[in-house]
Every structure is written in structure tokens, then in C-alpha cells.
XYZ file of C-alpha atoms in Angstrom:
769
model
C -70.621 -1.670 -28.992
C -69.898 -3.780 -25.921
C -68.378 -0.827 -24.074
C -71.240 1.513 -24.941
C -73.834 -0.955 -23.672
C -71.919 -1.411 -20.422
C -71.743 2.345 -19.941
C -75.456 2.772 -20.516
C -76.337 0.048 -18.031
C -74.028 1.452 -15.364
C -75.143 5.019 -15.913
C -78.709 3.874 -15.526
C -77.720 2.192 -12.289
C -76.220 5.459 -11.106
C -79.620 7.087 -11.489
C -80.967 4.883 -8.711
C -78.490 6.260 -6.184
C -79.658 9.085 -3.946
C -77.562 12.164 -4.630
C -77.244 15.837 -3.825
C -75.834 16.351 -7.276
C -78.285 14.611 -9.628
C -81.707 13.050 -9.606
C -80.997 10.397 -12.189
C -79.550 9.674 -15.606
C -82.080 9.519 -18.451
C -81.864 7.038 -21.292
C -80.640 9.646 -23.764
C -77.781 10.724 -21.518
C -74.883 12.425 -23.341
C -71.281 12.642 -22.190
C -69.401 15.922 -22.462
C -65.640 15.610 -23.001
C -62.656 17.233 -24.685
C -60.058 15.953 -27.137
C -56.431 17.018 -27.562
C -52.979 15.599 -27.262
C -51.664 15.157 -23.738
C -49.894 18.304 -22.549
C -46.201 18.232 -23.328
C -43.915 17.333 -20.468
C -42.614 20.353 -18.608
C -41.469 21.552 -15.205
C -44.559 20.666 -13.153
C -48.017 19.172 -13.421
C -49.444 22.717 -13.376
C -47.484 23.638 -16.517
C -50.311 23.243 -19.050
C -50.875 26.865 -20.095
C -47.784 27.557 -22.219
C -48.664 31.233 -22.203
C -47.473 33.454 -25.021
C -44.163 35.111 -24.180
C -43.377 32.774 -21.283
C -40.511 30.324 -20.919
C -42.413 27.266 -22.214
C -44.684 28.910 -24.820
C -43.214 26.707 -27.572
C -44.937 23.668 -26.042
C -48.422 24.873 -26.928
C -49.761 21.933 -28.971
C -53.104 22.386 -30.797
C -55.724 21.392 -31.782
C -58.246 20.711 -29.034
C -62.034 20.400 -29.229
C -65.012 19.910 -26.923
C -67.411 17.168 -27.942
C -70.551 15.253 -26.991
C -70.748 11.457 -27.004
C -74.017 9.530 -27.274
C -73.085 6.267 -25.555
C -76.169 4.462 -26.874
C -75.514 5.154 -30.552
C -71.773 5.779 -30.350
C -72.152 9.019 -32.274
C -69.915 11.982 -31.481
C -70.750 15.630 -32.114
C -68.292 18.537 -31.937
C -69.642 21.242 -29.645
C -66.659 23.637 -29.763
C -64.037 23.668 -32.510
C -61.194 26.081 -31.729
C -59.745 25.611 -35.208
C -56.529 23.892 -36.318
C -54.370 26.332 -34.307
C -56.599 26.487 -31.222
C -57.408 24.515 -28.100
C -60.727 24.394 -26.238
C -60.272 22.864 -22.781
C -61.677 22.581 -19.243
C -65.405 22.152 -20.030
C -67.797 22.313 -17.087
C -71.592 22.106 -17.067
C -73.953 24.681 -15.586
C -76.016 23.521 -12.600
C -79.078 23.049 -14.816
C -77.096 21.156 -17.445
C -78.009 23.506 -20.296
C -74.744 25.437 -20.719
C -71.052 24.684 -20.880
C -68.327 27.006 -19.653
C -64.811 26.415 -20.910
C -61.443 27.955 -21.733
C -60.301 28.514 -25.300
C -57.243 29.795 -27.090
C -57.536 30.258 -30.848
C -53.841 30.309 -31.732
C -50.337 30.529 -30.294
C -50.660 34.319 -30.492
C -53.915 34.261 -28.512
C -54.473 33.799 -24.780
C -56.794 31.411 -22.966
C -60.119 33.164 -22.254
C -63.357 31.948 -20.685
C -66.302 31.235 -23.006
C -69.807 29.876 -22.614
C -72.040 27.951 -25.031
C -75.397 26.208 -24.865
C -75.355 22.433 -24.753
C -77.269 22.593 -28.042
C -74.424 24.532 -29.660
C -76.106 27.925 -29.633
C -75.369 31.130 -27.753
C -71.548 31.098 -27.841
C -70.215 34.129 -25.972
C -66.861 35.237 -24.653
C -66.759 36.171 -20.957
C -63.125 37.227 -20.404
C -60.812 38.948 -22.849
C -57.910 40.604 -21.035
C -54.794 40.335 -23.223
C -51.590 38.786 -21.955
C -53.209 36.571 -19.311
C -54.492 32.995 -19.259
C -57.920 32.219 -17.791
C -58.520 28.476 -17.291
C -60.433 25.907 -15.205
C -63.809 27.703 -14.952
C -66.629 26.323 -12.822
C -70.157 27.597 -12.200
C -71.277 28.496 -8.716
C -74.875 27.649 -7.744
C -75.792 31.360 -7.737
C -74.652 31.792 -11.345
C -71.243 33.314 -10.618
C -68.051 31.703 -11.906
C -64.765 30.674 -10.272
C -61.689 30.234 -12.465
C -57.892 30.239 -12.325
C -55.873 32.987 -13.949
C -52.395 34.434 -14.393
C -53.790 37.945 -13.804
C -51.368 38.362 -10.920
C -48.203 37.664 -12.957
C -45.807 35.776 -10.719
C -43.505 32.821 -11.071
C -42.671 29.649 -9.174
C -39.782 30.158 -6.769
C -38.102 26.898 -7.823
C -37.902 27.810 -11.501
C -39.250 30.348 -14.010
C -42.826 29.293 -14.848
C -45.858 31.550 -14.576
C -48.390 30.707 -11.864
C -52.156 31.184 -11.395
C -54.601 32.057 -8.616
C -58.345 31.765 -8.067
C -60.667 34.512 -9.324
C -64.429 35.084 -9.238
C -66.722 36.889 -11.656
C -70.392 37.397 -12.439
C -71.986 34.968 -14.858
C -71.736 37.522 -17.651
C -68.015 38.173 -17.077
C -68.391 41.298 -14.949
C -66.454 42.323 -11.847
C -63.557 39.863 -11.960
C -61.598 39.851 -8.717
C -58.942 37.723 -7.056
C -59.941 35.393 -4.218
C -56.729 33.352 -3.843
C -53.336 34.812 -3.013
C -50.969 31.907 -2.373
C -47.581 32.337 -3.974
C -47.785 29.617 -6.618
C -50.681 27.786 -8.299
C -54.374 27.299 -7.462
C -56.407 25.200 -9.892
C -58.963 22.479 -10.709
C -61.798 24.092 -8.761
C -65.042 22.185 -8.139
C -68.075 22.980 -6.000
C -68.859 20.855 -2.957
C -72.359 20.103 -1.718
C -72.017 22.553 1.175
C -71.117 25.364 -1.232
C -67.376 25.478 -0.596
C -64.822 25.370 -3.401
C -62.484 22.367 -3.448
C -59.238 23.105 -5.281
C -55.615 22.011 -5.479
C -52.905 24.376 -4.359
C -49.151 24.332 -4.861
C -47.310 26.522 -2.371
C -44.333 26.205 -0.100
C -42.896 28.122 2.818
C -39.640 26.817 4.319
C -40.132 23.450 2.637
C -39.282 21.669 -0.583
C -41.067 22.303 -3.840
C -41.828 18.719 -4.777
C -44.523 17.499 -2.390
C -46.142 20.809 -1.495
C -49.336 20.380 -3.529
C -52.494 19.247 -1.788
C -56.228 19.883 -1.641
C -57.703 22.995 -0.058
C -61.146 24.478 0.383
C -62.349 28.068 0.280
C -65.678 29.848 0.419
C -66.801 31.300 -2.923
C -66.067 34.828 -1.682
C -62.420 33.907 -0.960
C -62.754 33.595 2.818
C -61.587 30.658 4.918
C -58.888 29.040 2.808
C -58.318 25.748 4.654
C -56.283 22.593 4.222
C -58.385 19.617 3.135
C -55.913 16.807 2.419
C -52.316 16.089 1.501
C -50.398 19.186 2.568
C -47.888 17.155 4.588
C -47.792 13.953 2.540
C -44.376 13.333 0.917
C -45.730 11.000 -1.779
C -47.783 11.527 -3.917
C -46.129 14.789 -4.899
C -49.452 16.232 -6.047
C -53.026 15.586 -4.928
C -55.058 17.282 -7.632
C -58.252 17.446 -9.704
C -60.679 16.401 -6.974
C -64.470 16.061 -6.927
C -66.883 15.175 -4.169
C -68.808 11.917 -4.395
C -72.612 12.255 -4.583
C -74.350 11.708 -1.270
C -71.039 11.429 0.566
C -68.383 13.546 2.203
C -65.717 11.523 0.422
C -63.865 12.834 -2.604
C -61.984 11.308 -5.520
C -58.689 12.835 -6.638
C -55.631 12.219 -8.763
C -52.502 11.102 -6.908
C -49.780 12.459 -9.172
C -46.187 13.625 -9.278
C -44.410 16.947 -9.264
C -42.468 16.660 -12.531
C -45.199 15.081 -14.601
C -48.423 15.756 -16.434
C -51.644 16.112 -14.369
C -52.293 12.371 -14.225
C -51.425 9.437 -11.982
C -53.438 7.121 -9.755
C -57.033 7.777 -8.635
C -57.943 7.632 -4.951
C -61.171 7.882 -2.981
C -60.453 9.793 0.223
C -62.357 9.751 3.501
C -61.094 12.850 5.268
C -62.643 11.729 8.544
C -59.843 9.168 8.706
C -57.012 11.623 8.214
C -55.795 14.665 6.311
C -52.543 13.043 5.178
C -51.163 9.696 4.146
C -52.700 6.299 3.515
C -55.222 6.216 6.358
C -57.739 8.299 4.393
C -57.477 6.256 1.183
C -60.619 4.123 0.848
C -59.902 2.855 -2.652
C -57.190 3.400 -5.241
C -56.698 2.694 -8.938
C -54.530 0.843 -9.733
C -54.471 -1.151 -6.522
C -50.687 -1.396 -6.680
C -50.417 2.390 -6.222
C -51.281 2.005 -2.541
C -47.746 0.754 -1.984
C -46.377 4.096 -3.241
C -48.142 6.311 -0.695
C -45.542 7.887 1.564
C -42.729 6.078 -0.247
C -39.857 7.653 -2.153
C -40.227 11.254 -3.180
C -42.493 13.676 -5.013
C -42.087 11.824 -8.324
C -42.718 8.277 -7.099
C -46.185 8.204 -8.680
C -44.638 8.559 -12.142
C -44.331 4.779 -11.899
C -48.108 4.307 -11.992
C -49.513 2.358 -14.949
C -52.083 2.832 -16.330
C -52.391 6.581 -15.717
C -55.692 8.222 -14.821
C -56.968 11.788 -15.094
C -60.145 13.907 -14.762
C -62.300 11.666 -12.532
C -66.048 12.339 -12.433
C -68.176 10.446 -9.885
C -71.480 9.010 -11.147
C -72.221 7.461 -7.766
C -70.238 6.462 -4.722
C -68.852 3.443 -6.591
C -68.900 4.338 -10.323
C -66.811 6.930 -12.109
C -65.985 8.300 -15.518
C -62.358 9.228 -16.117
C -59.657 9.674 -18.703
C -57.190 6.785 -18.716
C -54.255 5.746 -20.873
C -55.366 3.066 -23.303
C -52.031 1.285 -23.167
C -49.504 1.480 -20.343
C -46.743 3.130 -22.356
C -49.008 5.263 -24.537
C -49.948 8.868 -23.865
C -53.307 8.517 -25.603
C -56.204 8.521 -23.185
C -59.720 7.271 -23.715
C -62.955 7.665 -21.766
C -63.262 4.887 -19.228
C -65.938 3.718 -16.834
C -64.428 2.373 -13.628
C -65.942 1.135 -10.401
C -64.816 -0.040 -7.004
C -65.617 -3.658 -7.935
C -62.806 -3.727 -10.461
C -64.502 -2.785 -13.739
C -62.393 -0.654 -16.079
C -64.151 -0.429 -19.436
C -63.082 1.653 -22.404
C -66.100 3.667 -23.537
C -64.660 5.807 -26.267
C -61.356 6.179 -28.063
C -60.722 9.020 -30.498
C -60.243 7.510 -33.974
C -57.690 10.195 -34.916
C -55.375 9.353 -32.040
C -56.122 12.339 -29.817
C -56.578 11.905 -26.099
C -60.001 12.201 -24.459
C -60.316 14.257 -21.274
C -62.837 15.853 -18.890
C -65.675 13.301 -19.303
C -68.930 14.093 -17.492
C -72.610 13.230 -17.998
C -74.828 15.999 -19.370
C -77.364 16.335 -16.599
C -78.672 18.873 -14.149
C -77.007 19.079 -10.781
C -79.229 18.975 -7.718
C -79.366 21.488 -4.933
C -76.065 22.869 -3.697
C -75.892 25.293 -0.830
C -75.341 28.941 -1.715
C -72.929 30.416 0.792
C -73.383 34.111 1.585
C -70.471 36.519 1.177
C -68.619 37.232 4.418
C -66.128 39.773 3.097
C -66.091 43.466 2.316
C -64.622 45.593 -0.450
C -64.406 48.626 1.834
C -61.625 47.413 4.132
C -57.887 46.965 3.712
C -57.481 44.277 6.342
C -59.118 41.697 8.551
C -58.629 40.109 11.939
C -57.243 36.786 13.049
C -57.893 34.905 16.273
C -55.942 31.985 17.766
C -57.797 30.188 20.527
C -54.851 28.429 22.167
C -51.357 28.230 20.681
C -50.581 25.196 22.839
C -53.401 23.178 21.279
C -52.138 20.994 18.451
C -49.671 18.426 17.272
C -45.860 18.601 17.553
C -46.027 20.899 20.586
C -45.168 18.261 23.194
C -42.069 20.000 24.570
C -43.703 23.398 25.005
C -44.830 24.357 28.483
C -47.927 26.487 29.189
C -46.915 30.123 29.430
C -43.728 29.622 27.413
C -45.078 31.305 24.277
C -45.045 35.082 24.715
C -45.382 36.433 21.177
C -46.716 35.554 17.756
C -44.844 36.854 14.731
C -46.673 37.420 11.429
C -44.467 37.069 8.340
C -45.250 37.669 4.705
C -43.843 35.355 2.047
C -43.928 37.707 -0.976
C -44.640 36.542 -4.497
C -41.860 36.177 -7.060
C -42.470 38.701 -9.827
C -39.421 38.039 -11.994
C -36.734 35.492 -12.795
C -33.285 35.085 -14.332
C -31.973 32.702 -16.994
C -29.268 31.421 -14.642
C -29.819 29.871 -11.247
C -28.319 28.890 -7.900
C -28.523 25.255 -6.859
C -30.520 25.415 -3.658
C -33.192 22.848 -2.868
C -34.333 23.580 -6.424
C -33.336 25.907 -9.220
C -33.393 29.356 -7.611
C -33.478 31.791 -10.513
C -31.937 33.992 -9.193
C -30.213 32.850 -5.997
C -32.163 33.840 -2.895
C -30.954 31.740 0.037
C -28.632 28.883 0.852
C -31.300 26.203 0.479
C -34.832 27.626 0.663
C -36.602 29.756 -1.912
C -38.420 32.660 -0.291
C -37.608 36.135 0.867
C -39.414 37.315 3.994
C -41.066 40.443 5.292
C -42.017 40.688 8.954
C -45.452 42.280 9.231
C -45.460 42.537 13.003
C -45.192 40.778 16.353
C -48.181 40.558 18.689
C -48.621 39.346 22.277
C -49.893 35.902 23.225
C -51.930 35.914 26.431
C -51.276 33.628 29.370
C -54.127 31.329 28.298
C -52.547 30.897 24.858
C -54.956 33.137 22.965
C -54.073 35.893 20.507
C -56.172 38.408 18.582
C -54.691 40.719 15.982
C -55.203 42.667 12.796
C -53.711 41.415 9.523
C -53.449 42.991 6.065
C -55.812 41.625 3.419
C -54.676 40.028 0.164
C -51.306 39.135 1.682
C -49.822 35.635 1.913
C -48.510 35.296 5.463
C -47.675 32.736 8.101
C -47.122 32.613 11.862
C -44.291 31.847 14.264
C -44.524 31.382 18.025
C -41.786 33.110 20.055
C -40.547 32.800 23.625
C -39.591 35.625 25.996
C -36.207 36.078 24.285
C -37.722 36.258 20.809
C -36.598 32.746 19.850
C -38.902 30.789 17.580
C -40.673 27.829 19.186
C -42.793 26.694 16.239
C -43.438 27.823 12.666
C -46.252 27.158 10.187
C -44.309 26.268 6.995
C -47.411 27.028 4.966
C -49.456 30.181 4.540
C -52.868 31.777 4.739
C -54.690 34.936 3.663
C -57.689 36.960 4.736
C -60.067 38.933 2.557
C -60.932 42.562 3.354
C -63.253 42.590 6.342
C -62.780 38.867 7.039
C -62.651 37.539 10.578
C -60.685 34.308 10.580
C -59.277 32.095 13.272
C -57.759 28.766 14.172
C -57.769 26.499 17.186
C -54.037 26.325 17.747
C -50.705 25.393 16.207
C -51.079 22.468 13.765
C -54.295 21.463 15.499
C -55.941 18.126 14.723
C -58.258 18.840 11.787
C -60.279 15.653 12.151
C -61.238 15.765 15.818
C -63.748 18.376 17.054
C -62.088 21.541 18.390
C -62.069 22.154 22.133
C -64.868 24.268 23.536
C -64.161 27.953 23.174
C -64.977 30.656 25.662
C -65.830 34.304 25.228
C -63.784 34.931 28.358
C -60.531 34.145 26.599
C -58.080 36.879 27.458
C -57.350 38.012 23.902
C -61.033 38.718 23.287
C -61.294 41.102 26.219
C -59.308 43.758 24.346
C -59.134 45.257 20.844
C -57.046 43.343 18.294
C -53.289 43.937 18.358
C -51.993 45.972 15.465
C -49.409 45.064 12.862
C -46.249 47.106 12.324
C -44.837 46.568 15.812
C -41.701 44.674 16.853
C -38.258 44.216 15.320
C -38.076 44.281 11.532
C -41.730 45.096 10.943
C -42.576 46.447 7.520
C -39.405 45.641 5.596
C -38.048 42.708 3.659
C -35.259 41.001 5.540
C -31.716 41.496 4.227
C -28.866 39.523 5.773
C -26.214 41.991 4.676
C -28.105 44.965 6.098
C -29.500 43.378 9.285
C -26.954 40.798 10.462
C -23.565 41.590 8.972
C -23.136 44.870 10.927
C -23.257 42.846 14.164
C -20.376 40.642 13.032
C -18.479 43.668 11.751
C -18.678 45.278 15.190
C -17.934 42.244 17.330
C -16.285 39.467 15.350
C -14.301 40.313 12.232
C -11.149 41.447 14.018
C -10.441 37.746 14.431
C -12.840 35.959 12.069
C -11.542 37.356 8.792
C -9.638 36.302 5.682
C -6.046 35.503 6.573
C -6.647 35.216 10.336
C -6.387 31.913 12.234
C -9.931 32.271 13.584
C -11.090 33.064 10.066
C -9.882 29.668 8.902
C -12.308 28.072 11.354
C -15.159 30.541 10.721
C -15.069 33.465 8.329
C -17.493 36.207 9.398
C -16.217 38.856 6.988
C -18.664 41.050 5.102
C -16.984 40.550 1.729
C -19.332 39.758 -1.123
C -18.455 36.568 -2.959
C -19.831 35.091 -6.154
C -23.428 34.611 -4.917
C -23.750 35.666 -1.266
C -21.164 37.028 1.179
C -18.385 35.326 3.117
C -20.014 35.110 6.547
C -23.359 33.889 5.201
C -21.740 31.082 3.221
C -19.552 29.986 6.124
C -22.342 29.942 8.704
C -24.424 27.708 6.475
C -21.775 25.397 5.088
C -20.319 24.799 8.561
C -23.848 24.050 9.819
C -23.722 26.602 12.607
C -27.340 27.434 11.881
C -29.957 24.699 11.913
C -32.703 25.810 9.580
C -35.534 24.054 7.780
C -34.229 25.110 4.375
C -36.364 23.613 1.647
C -37.437 21.080 4.241
C -39.453 17.874 4.291
C -43.219 17.664 3.954
C -43.760 16.423 7.494
C -44.603 18.824 10.319
C -41.485 19.468 12.403
C -41.590 19.265 16.215
C -41.358 22.476 18.203
C -37.784 23.761 18.734
C -36.372 21.184 16.305
C -34.935 23.904 14.052
C -34.227 27.614 14.279
C -32.518 29.594 17.018
C -33.316 27.068 19.755
C -31.548 24.296 17.842
C -28.635 26.198 16.284
C -24.998 25.987 17.345
C -24.553 29.678 16.563
C -27.057 30.575 19.260
C -25.277 28.405 21.798
C -21.938 29.875 20.781
C -23.091 33.499 21.079
C -24.801 32.870 24.404
C -21.627 31.309 25.802
C -18.811 33.232 24.077
C -17.107 35.100 26.949
C -15.153 37.462 24.692
C -18.184 38.633 22.739
C -20.883 40.635 24.497
C -23.858 41.133 22.216
C -26.735 43.300 23.329
C -30.173 41.777 23.729
C -31.260 43.600 20.576
C -28.348 42.222 18.578
C -29.067 38.700 19.760
C -32.716 39.082 18.846
C -31.728 40.129 15.323
C -29.613 37.002 14.911
C -32.353 34.791 16.392
C -34.823 36.336 13.974
C -32.577 35.758 10.988
C -32.123 32.096 11.871
C -35.837 31.658 12.536
C -36.717 33.221 9.181
C -34.901 30.188 7.769
C -31.520 31.816 7.300
C -32.548 34.051 4.398
C -30.168 36.300 2.469
C -31.596 38.395 -0.373
C -34.527 40.763 0.215
C -35.554 40.803 -3.453
C -36.211 38.365 -6.303
C -35.100 41.020 -8.768
C -31.559 40.990 -10.139
C -28.976 43.395 -11.518
C -27.029 40.593 -13.223
C -29.578 38.182 -14.744
C -27.210 36.703 -17.347
C -24.378 36.000 -14.922
C -23.819 32.939 -12.689
C -26.680 32.339 -10.230
C -28.252 35.570 -11.468
C -26.161 37.441 -8.865
C -22.485 37.396 -9.820
C -20.966 40.699 -10.985
C -18.687 38.830 -13.399
C -19.905 36.865 -16.397
C -19.807 33.138 -17.078
C -16.906 33.656 -19.436
C -14.956 35.697 -16.908
C -15.615 33.138 -14.185
C -14.516 30.312 -16.460
C -11.277 32.163 -17.222
C -10.714 32.848 -13.528
C -11.152 29.136 -12.884
C -8.562 28.293 -15.522
C -6.047 30.721 -14.054
C -6.592 29.514 -10.464
C -7.183 25.832 -11.305
C -10.537 25.952 -9.505
C -13.915 24.647 -10.680
C -16.227 27.472 -9.649
C -19.320 25.391 -10.438
C -19.003 24.160 -6.849
C -19.629 27.721 -5.678
C -23.004 27.745 -7.396
C -24.633 24.998 -5.325
C -25.248 24.744 -1.598
C -24.167 21.117 -1.245
C -20.697 21.700 -2.746
C -19.987 25.317 -1.797
C -16.415 25.468 -0.373
C -16.717 28.921 1.174
C -15.806 32.323 -0.225
C -13.076 31.844 -2.832
C -13.583 35.394 -4.065
C -13.782 38.748 -2.316
C -15.224 41.497 -4.471
C -14.718 43.971 -1.610
C -10.992 43.227 -1.142
C -9.940 41.420 -4.336
C -6.333 40.874 -3.237
C -7.561 38.847 -0.242
C -9.500 36.406 -2.434
C -8.464 32.871 -1.381
C -8.560 31.696 -5.008
C -5.377 33.744 -5.601
C -3.431 32.113 -2.796
C -1.603 29.536 -4.923
C -0.601 31.994 -7.655
C 2.748 33.747 -7.814
C 2.030 37.423 -7.202
C 4.583 38.362 -9.834
C 3.047 36.142 -12.496
C 0.873 37.175 -15.429
C -1.734 34.672 -14.229
C -2.027 36.457 -10.889
C -2.328 39.850 -12.536
C -5.027 38.639 -14.915
C -6.952 36.838 -12.163
C -6.810 39.845 -9.867
C -7.983 42.070 -12.706
C -11.005 39.838 -13.261
C -12.022 40.090 -9.592
C -11.390 43.829 -9.576
C -13.674 44.167 -12.580
C -16.389 42.566 -10.445
C -15.740 45.127 -7.702
C -16.017 47.929 -10.263
C -19.269 46.464 -11.601
C -20.765 46.346 -8.102
C -19.750 49.937 -7.473
C -21.455 51.030 -10.670
C -24.388 48.573 -10.496
C -25.098 47.376 -6.945
C -26.712 43.948 -6.669
C -29.783 43.167 -4.582
C -27.918 42.767 -1.268
C -26.518 46.309 -1.494
C -27.831 49.846 -1.020
C -28.622 51.551 -4.307
C -29.776 48.338 -6.012
C -31.703 48.881 -9.262
C -33.242 45.834 -10.990
C -32.294 45.009 -14.563
C -34.433 46.225 -17.458
C -36.276 42.890 -17.817
C -37.207 42.871 -14.136
C -38.368 46.478 -14.289
C -40.565 45.534 -17.225
C -42.067 42.604 -15.316
C -42.638 44.833 -12.297
C -44.419 47.349 -14.500
C -46.605 44.552 -15.852
C -47.387 43.401 -12.323
C -48.376 46.914 -11.292
C -50.485 47.261 -14.427
C -52.418 44.122 -13.530
C -52.817 45.285 -9.931
C -54.366 48.478 -11.317
C -56.884 46.311 -13.190
C -57.702 44.490 -9.941
C -58.120 47.842 -8.176
C -60.499 49.053 -10.888
C -62.650 45.955 -10.527
C -62.815 46.300 -6.751
C -63.798 49.934 -7.048
C -66.652 48.889 -9.330
C -67.752 46.331 -6.744
C -67.700 48.983 -4.002
C -69.758 51.300 -6.149
C -72.279 48.651 -7.113
C -71.667 48.888 -10.856
C -70.502 46.411 -13.489
C -67.076 46.454 -15.123
C -65.817 44.075 -17.820
C -62.491 43.134 -19.377
C -63.523 45.100 -22.434
C -63.629 48.211 -20.222
C -60.138 47.785 -18.755
C -58.187 46.537 -21.780
C -55.158 48.559 -22.759
């Protein structure tokens, strides 16, 4: 009873605090919460869905219920019981405190759908029902609409094989569901801020590592103005998630967690006015010892935190409800009341050993601004404006007038995966590049005016990023993150990595880019197609270099630029990377890189080509090579595979054949399946007899004949079934099936948008197959 009395006293104290979110806490205040076991450990803190048919579906672990606690009496009432095989999760109160919206899955064969129920237990209704997708993390908007996360755009994380989710919006009755987030990985834990924006956590990476690329973002309820809030360039914690704004304050409280962990960790109060990354913004942290971990180690450093906290809910600027582990080495969580003075009191512990999550007081929320829609459903694109590309951090070595062009690049979503992987910065399934994860599609290149301004059209619902180029087409600076625009949206930024805390410089309608119509996409080298190393770059080496730089030639021993396809990539690609002739970001660090610190300006290959007297490349050929380097040295244009069961998801010979080849040649080919140990092309599937792995074998021996036959079988397989770096590539049956599913779900999205254009209502029940 001690804990319940303490909670009641402190909740009553919270009622005295002025707040935009509540006007007080009455004596009969109830606490809404959920019970379940902690999610089973998996690939990432976002891996909590365990969707039917996906790689981790077996980890679905019912039951889970939503309950109400009376802290005065200690009584607990079940509000939603999903049954012994079901889980009800993610409860959130309506603004008036009379209804609860939540996600529920009734069995392993079911999917998570959004439901609503009255706080008195009446009026249960199902709002979403599309089969084969997971709808989670719902939150009410002040106008009655609902934001939630969903797997309705079926795509997978680039560093493994797990299904991802994006933000969606719907009417309060479940009508007219449409996508408002388009980043390539996961968007979740949405909450509404006092000014009407949505605060959410987002995991996405472009030309950087997977582990610390999860921070807090904001977006308008209509999907416009996705903007970084905090933590996008902080190396530790690996995830800044599950945030809520403090009442009467601009500060927020969030979980400081890890990449390869459950969605728990330390709790931190953040003052964004003091910084958008690192320790400077941290006003308070639980436990206090976790402060020493900020910026230290790697993306999993916060796995050390004990006790572990989750689901914070601010009662005032100093008092909070949260889930917290009851014992340091236990996974069971209870409801705790914590404050900035050091109080951490256990309020409720489930007597059956389940964890308690999502605690929040049952009360009406005060006035929150309703933001008007600024998008259209009648357009296919929007416009983007950059005030001054020279304005911002990490641009110290760039002179005014040096930037001549701005390149817009799409980082496409990953729609499929393979069982086997390449060891890049993470598990690329299948292999895509030497170190980084993404393929790239250039959307267009537009001019930058002398005053640093640019104004251009961009396609809607496309995840893209920007690069600044000089007069020769060399990259000066690159975003290493991404953005989107909604149809009809007009978006802009101050400059390149501008300071997001200080006020922007005064703008002027006389800026040169605004005196003309916006530049169009589709112009410049490579526009409109996904970049393929073998198709774009290799022909240049074939024409100018391979007479000398080939298998068996002295120059080839120093640098092999042959086109021959090896186990995963091709000979020239592997040699250029392993010999470090190209300086690329790869799956790079979280920190913003200085201008010209990587890419064509910093690469030895560029210097070599510019100064090689015997090789005269045309300006166009040089620009192609610069572009390839600046796109982070990519290789494959497609995530799809023709050989999903084979090594790295790319090899035309099987694991068993490769193992036998290794035995015959006394070579461990595992080294050829990871960037850090790759020895160069041991195999040539184009000219099997030139394969270096055969060099030590007697050509008259049975071992040589068998080894050669194995490589020749790979050549025959490629002739019959080209892989993704070759003309005539056809994805495997599993990838074609996933592509068909993706297109099916895009047709559902199209149907919903047509209904919105026509001013009518459409529901999941209308579009179900």
C-alpha cells in the first residue's frame, strides 16, 4: 500500500502544475497500462511485430492484455483481453480521455489490427483489417484522425531480413488510410506534440552504418515537413526512441536504447535548444550512471544500463510514470513513478509474472493545436528550395561559387531478401556493395545559382537525398540521410547541414533561384535509372585499361581492372575497393563528415586518372567514374537475386560446390564473402581457365579438371540465368512473389488516394482480397 499512497500523492501534486496537456488529476484517477512478457530478443529494437510468414514469426509470445489500475484501492480491471493466444498492445487515450485506441492480434495466424474501445469497456470496434499486414502504435490526433505505423509497404531492413514499418494516417472510423512516411526502414512510437506536430522515432541510413541511425523526428499530421529532432548523428545511444513532450515545456523525455536490444534502456529528458545530438541536450537521465555512456562505445553500449526503463509518460516536468525492470537482471517490468529528485517507486507489479508496459493516467488532454493540411492528392510531385548551400556546418573548405550543381538521388526500398548474405558493414542479404547497403537511382541534377540558392521539382513519395557538385561533377558534400515530400508540398532548407538550433539567416525574395521556375528532374548523367557498376563503369576500363590491367599481366598483379565476374562482384570492383583506391563513406560513422573528406575529391583513383599520361579519358567518362565513387562505390542495381540459396545470395555456384572447390584448391572461400578479408578475384566465371584459384594445380591432374568444371558450371549457370549485374536478369520466384505483394499493396494505397481525391470514404473491408 505504501507505493499506491505515494503515487496518489504525487499524481495529485501533478494536478497543480500548469499544462497544455491536462488540467489536473482527480482523486479517482485510473492508470491505463498493458501486460505481457517482454518481447523476445531479436535483430533490432524495432523487431516486436513477429508478423506471420516473416523471418522471426516464431517469436510471437502471447498473451497480452490492456488493464486499468486504481492506485488508491490497488484494484486492477482488465479492459481488453485478447485471449490466451492473443496480444493487445500499444494503448493510447483519446484527447477527451473516454476512449482507448490500441493494436491487437488474436493468434499467431492473425495480424495486428487497430481497435478502439470505451474506457468503460463498451463500444469495442475494429478500425483496420487488411490481411497480411501489421498495424501498430496508434495515436489520436486532436481532430479525431489517427496516426499509426504499419507494414503496408512491405519492405525489409537493408542490414538483414526483417520487415519494416512506416507512418500512416486514417479517419477516426478507419476510413481513407494513406501513407505519410516513406523512409526506407522503420517509423514508430508516434506521439502528438503541443504544437500539433507528430514526434516519432525513425531508423534509416544512407551511406552510414546501421547501428546508430535511429533518432527522433517530427512531421506534420498530413505527412509534410519530416524533420530531424534529436539524435540522428549521435553514435551512442544506438536508438533514441519512444519520446513524449513534457507538459508546459518544449523538452521531451525519451528512451536511450541500443540497436540489438529490446525497446528499453535509460530515460533522458532532452532540451533541444541546447543541441540536436550528444550529451549537451540531456537535462536529466535515469540511471545517472548512463550519462557516462553517451557518445561512448558503439550502438549497443546502452545494453549495459541497469535497471532498464521503457514507455515513459510525463505527469509534470519533474514526475513520470514508466515501465522499469523490477530487478536488474530480470526481464519483468513493473509500473514505476520516478522523479528528477531521485524517487523511483514501484507502483504495481503483475502477480502472475508478466511485465507491465505503457502506463498513463486516464484523463482528458488539454488543447493541442490542429495543424491544417498542406498537401494535395492531385499532384505527383512537389518542390524543394535551398536558400544557401554554403550555409551550414562542415562546409569550411568550400569557397563561395564553388558549388555548381545539386544532384538528387533516390535510395530505393528493399523489397526482398535472401537466406545467405555478404559481410559488408552488416549482413547484406543479398550482397549489394563492398561495405554499404543501398542501391542508388539518380533522379536528376539541377543548377545551383551564384548566391548558393536552388529551386527544383522533386517526385512525391520518394526517399531521396542531395549531393553538392563542383564544375567537374565531383561531389563536395552529401547528406547521408534522406527526406521526402508529399504531393503538392513545398519544402525547403536553409543550407547543407545547417545549425538546427540557431535561427536561420534572413531570407530574401530576390534570391536568384526564386526568379525562375523550378528546375526539373530527369536531367543530367544517369537520371532515371538505378546505378549498375558493371553497366556504367566497367566499359570504361574495358576500353582504356584492361590491355594491361588483366589476369596474368604484370600490371594486373598491381591492379586488376578486368570485367570478369567473381563469386560476389567482379574483378575490377573488388580490386578497386580492397586496394583502397576509392575513398568512400561505406557504412560510415554517425558523425557528419567534412566536405570533400570522401568521394571523388578524396580518392586515389581520381588522382591517378587525372594524372595517368597513357590513359586519356573523356570528360564524360571521368564524370561517370566520379559519380560512381560519389554514390558510395555501389555495385548492384537491384536487391533482387537469381541465386538466393547460394553464397552471398549472388554466386552462381552453390555452397557445396564452393566448399568442394576450396578443398581442391586449398583455399578458404569464406574470405571472399566479407569485405574485410576479400583477397581479390580468385574465380573468373567469364574465363574459368584464368581463375587464380587454379594457379597452383597441375593442369593434367584430376583435381584441376574437377575444379575447372565447377567454375565452368558457374559460367553455364550465368549464361542460362543471369544475375542482377547482368543484362537479362530475372529475379528468383520468391523475389517475384514479394514484388507482386509489394505491387498489390501499392494498388491498395492508390485506391485509398483516389477515394481521398473524390471526397468519398473507403475502408479496409472494401479493399480486402
